Amino acid sequence: MGAVHAREAFPSDGPMSQPGPGPEPDAQIPLDNIKAKVVSVSIDGLLRTKNDIVMESVKDLFKVEHFEDLILTAQDCRGKLQELGCFSNVGINIDTSTTGTKDYTVTFQVQELKKVTGSVNTMVGNNEGSLMTGVKFPNLLGRGERLQADYTYGTKKSSSFNISILKPLRGKMKTNLTGNVYQSTGEYPTSGFKELDRGFLADLSFISSPSVLHNLQYEAVWRNISSVSRAAAFAVREHSGHTLKSSLKHILCVDRRDNTIFPNEGTLFKLTQEFAGLGGNIGFFKNELELQANLPLAEDISLQGSFSGGILKDLQGDKTFNISDHFFLGGPLNVRGFD
């Protein structure tokens, strides 16, 4: 949560200065009885970050009326500053002011993210090992923008390259606009085909209520499918060739789990709806549903149940779907696509 450094001060004519026995050593002082007013807020450490987004994050401090509210609001403002995507560390210092006995000053010590960061990682999953490299330019224009490039190479001849730029749109709904340009290749020996994708993806994400995330996406992708070998089934080979898909997608995710990776309790509801056919020669309507429930049984032991399903329907006319649009069982149980 972070440390808050504060120096308490009581008015010289207040009850603490009256003669008589002092408070008990273990007595608690109700902070909501101490009047407080913030007269100035300072941000130390700003270099590239613009003033307007910082002022928007700390303006609630000028509305506090007592010291308890000051402490809680300062922590809330610290969280808002960390969510900007501009700082690696944010500290708070609360001090008295010389302008009055009830006046306080708040200073945030911030450390901005480095201009350029890089990473090299390895991953093992889906019966394949992968090497992942990336470079990131955080806080590119001073308002939390991020430019990122990633490249992944797998041991089974799969590879992907992605360039993305993110622009936060400030507001209570925590809206983000992201654009991606990507290329990916992969071989699927079990299903008998290999695929090359080159495309563009635009994503608008926002939160409508706590734990409820929406993603509105538009994707335009050119796909080239070919068979892995001559032994591939005819039902797979008939999908070979070039296709162009232009689609709109809405993803609704209600995640109330205590941890997204290793949850101990909570539920997950995820509904994905995709409509393809705005252009190109691919057209379908696709729905996917994913459910998960976690029930704690004992310390470090929980019971998890999951369910996923979907339906895919082609559009009337000459537009249809191909094998890469089918549903696949994930993980080590990959099988040939089915309707």
Coordinates of C-alpha atoms in Angstrom, one line a residue:
M1 CA 0.0 0.0 0.0
G2 CA 3.0 2.3 0.5
A3 CA 4.2 4.4 3.4
V4 CA 2.6 7.7 4.4
H5 CA 4.9 10.1 6.3
A6 CA 3.1 12.6 8.4
R7 CA 3.8 15.0 11.2
E8 CA 1.0 15.6 13.6
A9 CA 0.3 19.0 15.0
F10 CA -2.3 20.3 17.4
P11 CA -3.4 24.0 17.7
S12 CA -1.8 25.8 20.6
D13 CA -5.2 26.7 21.9
G14 CA -6.5 23.1 21.5
P15 CA -7.4 20.6 24.2
M16 CA -3.9 19.0 24.2
S17 CA -2.4 22.3 25.5
Q18 CA -4.7 22.6 28.4
P19 CA -3.2 22.0 31.9
G20 CA -3.8 18.8 33.5
P21 CA -2.8 15.1 33.2
G22 CA -1.8 14.0 29.6
P23 CA -3.5 11.3 27.7
E24 CA -3.0 7.7 28.5
P25 CA 0.0 6.1 26.8
D26 CA -2.3 3.6 24.9
A27 CA -5.1 6.1 24.2
Q28 CA -6.1 6.5 20.6
I29 CA -6.7 9.9 19.0
P30 CA -9.7 9.9 16.7
L31 CA -8.4 11.3 13.5
D32 CA -11.8 12.3 12.2
N33 CA -12.0 14.9 15.0
I34 CA -8.8 16.7 13.8
K35 CA -9.8 19.4 11.3
A36 CA -7.6 19.5 8.2
K37 CA -7.3 21.5 5.0
V38 CA -4.9 20.9 2.2
V39 CA -3.4 24.2 1.0
S40 CA -0.8 22.9 -1.5
V41 CA 0.1 19.7 -3.3
S42 CA 3.6 19.2 -4.8
I43 CA 4.9 16.5 -7.1
D44 CA 8.6 15.9 -6.9
G45 CA 10.4 14.0 -9.7
L46 CA 8.3 15.0 -12.8
L47 CA 10.4 15.0 -16.0
R48 CA 8.4 13.8 -19.0
T49 CA 4.9 13.5 -17.5
K50 CA 2.5 16.3 -18.3
N51 CA 1.0 18.4 -15.5
D52 CA -2.6 18.1 -16.6
I53 CA -3.0 14.3 -15.9
V54 CA -1.2 14.7 -12.6
M55 CA -3.4 17.5 -11.4
E56 CA -6.5 15.5 -12.4
S57 CA -5.3 12.6 -10.2
V58 CA -4.7 14.7 -7.0
K59 CA -7.5 17.3 -7.1
D60 CA -9.6 15.4 -4.6
L61 CA -7.1 16.3 -1.8
F62 CA -8.4 19.9 -1.8
K63 CA -11.8 18.7 -0.7
V64 CA -10.8 17.0 2.6
E65 CA -12.1 18.3 5.9
H66 CA -10.4 16.2 8.6
F67 CA -7.1 14.4 9.0
E68 CA -8.5 10.9 8.6
D69 CA -10.0 11.9 5.2
L70 CA -6.7 13.4 4.3
I71 CA -4.8 10.1 4.9
L72 CA -7.4 8.0 3.0
T73 CA -7.6 10.5 0.1
A74 CA -3.8 10.7 -0.2
Q75 CA -3.6 6.9 -0.5
D76 CA -6.4 7.0 -3.2
C77 CA -4.5 9.7 -5.1
R78 CA -1.3 7.6 -4.9
G79 CA -3.2 4.7 -6.5
K80 CA -4.4 6.9 -9.3
L81 CA -0.9 8.1 -10.0
Q82 CA 0.4 4.6 -10.2
E83 CA -2.4 3.6 -12.6
L84 CA -1.3 6.3 -15.1
G85 CA 1.5 4.1 -16.4
C86 CA 4.1 6.8 -15.9
F87 CA 5.8 6.0 -12.6
S88 CA 7.6 3.1 -11.1
N89 CA 7.3 4.3 -7.5
V90 CA 5.1 6.9 -5.7
G91 CA 5.7 8.0 -2.1
I92 CA 3.6 10.4 0.0
N93 CA 4.7 13.0 2.6
I94 CA 2.2 15.0 4.7
D95 CA 3.4 18.0 6.6
T96 CA 1.9 21.0 8.5
S97 CA 1.8 24.4 6.8
T98 CA 2.8 27.8 8.2
T99 CA -0.4 29.4 6.9
G100 CA -2.6 28.1 9.7
T101 CA -3.1 25.6 12.4
K102 CA -5.4 23.4 10.4
D103 CA -3.5 23.7 7.1
Y104 CA -1.4 20.8 5.6
T105 CA 0.8 20.3 2.6
V106 CA 1.0 17.1 0.6
T107 CA 4.1 16.1 -1.4
F108 CA 4.3 13.1 -3.7
Q109 CA 7.8 11.8 -4.5
V110 CA 7.6 10.0 -7.9
Q111 CA 10.1 8.1 -10.0
E112 CA 9.3 8.0 -13.6
L113 CA 9.6 4.9 -15.7
K114 CA 12.7 4.5 -17.9
K115 CA 12.4 5.7 -21.5
V116 CA 13.2 2.3 -22.9
T117 CA 12.9 -1.1 -21.4
G118 CA 13.6 -4.5 -22.9
S119 CA 13.0 -8.1 -22.0
V120 CA 14.0 -11.7 -23.0
N121 CA 11.9 -14.6 -21.7
T122 CA 11.3 -18.2 -22.3
M123 CA 8.0 -20.1 -22.0
V124 CA 7.0 -23.7 -22.1
G125 CA 3.4 -24.5 -22.9
N126 CA 1.1 -26.3 -25.4
N127 CA 3.8 -28.9 -26.1
E128 CA 6.2 -26.2 -27.3
G129 CA 9.0 -24.1 -26.0
S130 CA 9.2 -20.4 -27.0
L131 CA 11.6 -17.6 -26.8
M132 CA 10.0 -14.1 -26.3
T133 CA 11.8 -10.8 -26.8
G134 CA 10.4 -7.3 -26.6
V135 CA 11.2 -3.6 -26.3
K136 CA 8.9 -1.1 -24.7
F137 CA 8.7 2.7 -24.7
P138 CA 6.5 3.7 -21.7
N139 CA 5.0 7.1 -21.1
L140 CA 6.0 8.0 -24.7
L141 CA 4.3 11.4 -25.0
G142 CA 3.9 12.2 -21.3
R143 CA 0.4 11.0 -20.7
G144 CA 0.8 7.3 -20.2
E145 CA 1.1 6.3 -23.8
R146 CA 3.1 3.1 -24.6
L147 CA 4.7 1.8 -27.7
Q148 CA 5.7 -1.9 -27.6
A149 CA 7.2 -4.4 -30.0
D150 CA 7.4 -8.1 -29.4
Y151 CA 8.8 -11.1 -31.2
T152 CA 8.2 -14.8 -30.3
Y153 CA 9.8 -17.9 -31.8
G154 CA 8.7 -21.4 -31.0
T155 CA 10.4 -24.8 -31.3
K156 CA 7.6 -26.1 -33.6
K157 CA 8.2 -23.5 -36.3
S158 CA 5.7 -21.0 -34.9
S159 CA 6.6 -17.3 -34.7
S160 CA 4.9 -14.0 -34.2
F161 CA 5.7 -10.3 -34.4
N162 CA 3.5 -7.6 -33.0
I163 CA 3.8 -3.8 -32.7
S164 CA 1.2 -2.1 -30.5
I165 CA 0.6 1.4 -29.3
L166 CA -1.7 2.2 -26.3
K167 CA -3.4 5.5 -25.5
P168 CA -5.2 5.9 -22.1
L169 CA -8.4 7.9 -22.3
R170 CA -8.9 9.3 -18.8
G171 CA -12.2 8.9 -17.0
K172 CA -14.0 6.9 -14.4
M173 CA -14.3 3.9 -16.8
K174 CA -10.5 3.6 -17.2
T175 CA -10.8 3.5 -21.0
N176 CA -7.8 2.5 -23.1
L177 CA -7.4 2.6 -26.9
T178 CA -4.9 0.1 -28.4
G179 CA -3.8 -0.4 -32.0
N180 CA -1.9 -3.5 -33.1
V181 CA -0.1 -4.5 -36.3
Y182 CA 1.0 -8.2 -36.3
Q183 CA 2.2 -11.2 -38.2
S184 CA 2.0 -14.7 -37.0
T185 CA 2.9 -18.2 -38.4
G186 CA 2.1 -21.6 -37.0
E187 CA 2.0 -25.2 -37.8
Y188 CA -0.7 -27.6 -36.5
P189 CA 0.4 -31.1 -37.4
T190 CA -2.5 -32.8 -35.6
S191 CA -5.0 -30.8 -37.7
G192 CA -2.8 -31.0 -40.8
F193 CA -2.4 -27.4 -41.8
K194 CA -0.2 -24.4 -41.3
E195 CA -1.2 -20.7 -41.3
L196 CA 0.3 -17.3 -42.0
D197 CA -1.6 -14.2 -40.6
R198 CA -1.0 -10.6 -41.3
G199 CA -3.4 -8.1 -39.8
F200 CA -4.5 -5.0 -37.8
L201 CA -6.4 -5.0 -34.6
A202 CA -8.0 -2.0 -32.8
D203 CA -9.2 -2.5 -29.2
L204 CA -11.2 -0.2 -27.0
S205 CA -11.4 -1.4 -23.4
F206 CA -13.3 0.0 -20.5
I207 CA -14.8 -0.9 -17.1
S208 CA -18.6 -0.5 -16.7
S209 CA -18.6 -1.5 -13.0
P210 CA -16.1 -3.1 -10.5
S211 CA -14.8 -6.4 -11.9
V212 CA -16.7 -6.0 -15.2
L213 CA -14.4 -5.4 -18.2
H214 CA -15.5 -4.8 -21.8
N215 CA -13.5 -5.0 -25.0
L216 CA -14.7 -3.7 -28.3
Q217 CA -12.5 -4.8 -31.2
Y218 CA -12.2 -4.4 -34.9
E219 CA -9.8 -6.8 -36.8
A220 CA -8.8 -7.0 -40.4
V221 CA -6.5 -9.9 -41.2
W222 CA -5.2 -11.6 -44.3
R223 CA -4.7 -15.3 -43.9
N224 CA -2.9 -17.9 -46.0
I225 CA -3.6 -21.6 -45.1
S226 CA -1.8 -24.5 -46.6
S227 CA -1.5 -28.2 -45.8
V228 CA 1.4 -29.5 -43.8
S229 CA 1.9 -32.6 -46.1
R230 CA 0.3 -34.5 -48.9
A231 CA -1.3 -36.8 -46.3
A232 CA -3.5 -34.1 -45.0
A233 CA -7.2 -34.9 -45.2
F234 CA -9.2 -33.5 -48.1
A235 CA -11.5 -31.7 -45.6
V236 CA -8.4 -29.7 -44.5
R237 CA -6.9 -29.1 -48.0
E238 CA -10.1 -27.6 -49.4
H239 CA -9.6 -24.7 -47.0
S240 CA -6.2 -23.9 -48.4
G241 CA -5.6 -20.5 -50.0
H242 CA -5.9 -16.9 -49.2
T243 CA -8.8 -15.3 -47.2
L244 CA -9.5 -11.9 -45.9
K245 CA -11.5 -11.5 -42.7
S246 CA -13.0 -8.2 -41.4
S247 CA -14.8 -8.6 -38.1
L248 CA -16.2 -6.8 -35.0
K249 CA -15.9 -8.4 -31.6
H250 CA -17.2 -7.7 -28.1
I251 CA -15.7 -9.4 -25.1
L252 CA -17.5 -9.2 -21.7
C253 CA -15.4 -10.4 -18.7
V254 CA -16.7 -10.6 -15.1
D255 CA -13.8 -11.7 -13.0
R256 CA -14.3 -12.0 -9.3
R257 CA -11.4 -14.3 -8.6
D258 CA -8.9 -13.5 -5.9
N259 CA -6.0 -14.3 -8.3
T260 CA -6.1 -14.6 -12.1
I261 CA -3.3 -17.2 -12.3
F262 CA -3.8 -19.4 -9.2
P263 CA -7.2 -18.5 -7.9
N264 CA -8.3 -19.8 -4.5
E265 CA -11.9 -18.6 -4.6
G266 CA -14.2 -16.6 -6.8
T267 CA -15.8 -16.9 -10.2
L268 CA -15.1 -16.0 -13.8
F269 CA -17.7 -15.3 -16.6
K270 CA -16.4 -14.5 -20.1
L271 CA -18.6 -14.1 -23.2
T272 CA -17.1 -13.4 -26.6
Q273 CA -19.3 -12.4 -29.6
E274 CA -17.8 -12.0 -33.1
F275 CA -19.4 -10.9 -36.3
A276 CA -17.3 -11.3 -39.5
G277 CA -18.5 -10.2 -43.0
L278 CA -17.9 -6.4 -43.1
G279 CA -15.5 -7.0 -45.9
G280 CA -13.4 -9.7 -47.5
N281 CA -14.7 -13.3 -48.3
I282 CA -15.2 -14.5 -44.7
G283 CA -18.6 -14.2 -43.0
F284 CA -19.9 -15.8 -39.8
F285 CA -21.4 -15.1 -36.3
K286 CA -19.5 -16.7 -33.5
N287 CA -20.3 -17.0 -29.7
E288 CA -18.0 -18.4 -27.1
L289 CA -18.7 -18.8 -23.4
E290 CA -16.3 -19.6 -20.6
L291 CA -17.2 -20.2 -16.9
Q292 CA -15.0 -21.0 -13.9
A293 CA -15.7 -21.4 -10.2
N294 CA -13.3 -21.8 -7.4
L295 CA -14.2 -23.1 -3.9
P296 CA -11.6 -23.1 -1.1
L297 CA -11.6 -26.4 0.9
A298 CA -8.6 -25.8 3.2
E299 CA -5.5 -23.7 3.4
D300 CA -3.8 -23.8 0.0
I301 CA -6.3 -26.3 -1.2
S302 CA -9.3 -25.3 -3.5
L303 CA -11.7 -27.0 -5.9
Q304 CA -12.0 -25.6 -9.4
G305 CA -14.6 -26.3 -12.1
S306 CA -14.5 -24.9 -15.6
F307 CA -16.8 -25.0 -18.6
S308 CA -16.4 -23.6 -22.1
G309 CA -18.5 -23.8 -25.2
G310 CA -19.4 -22.0 -28.4
I311 CA -21.5 -21.8 -31.5
L312 CA -20.4 -20.9 -35.0
K313 CA -22.9 -20.1 -37.8
D314 CA -22.1 -18.9 -41.3
L315 CA -23.9 -16.1 -43.1
Q316 CA -26.2 -16.5 -46.0
G317 CA -24.6 -15.9 -49.3
D318 CA -21.1 -16.7 -50.6
K319 CA -19.3 -15.8 -47.4
T320 CA -18.4 -18.6 -45.0
F321 CA -15.7 -19.6 -42.6
N322 CA -12.7 -21.9 -42.8
I323 CA -10.7 -24.2 -40.5
S324 CA -8.9 -21.5 -38.7
D325 CA -12.3 -20.1 -37.4
H326 CA -13.3 -23.5 -35.9
F327 CA -13.2 -24.3 -32.3
F328 CA -10.2 -26.2 -30.9
L329 CA -9.5 -27.9 -27.7
G330 CA -6.6 -26.2 -26.0
G331 CA -3.4 -27.4 -24.4
P332 CA -2.0 -30.8 -25.0
L333 CA -5.4 -32.1 -26.2
N334 CA -5.3 -30.1 -29.5
V335 CA -7.4 -31.9 -32.1
R336 CA -8.7 -31.2 -35.6
G337 CA -11.1 -28.3 -35.7
F338 CA -14.8 -29.0 -35.6
D339 CA -17.9 -26.9 -36.2

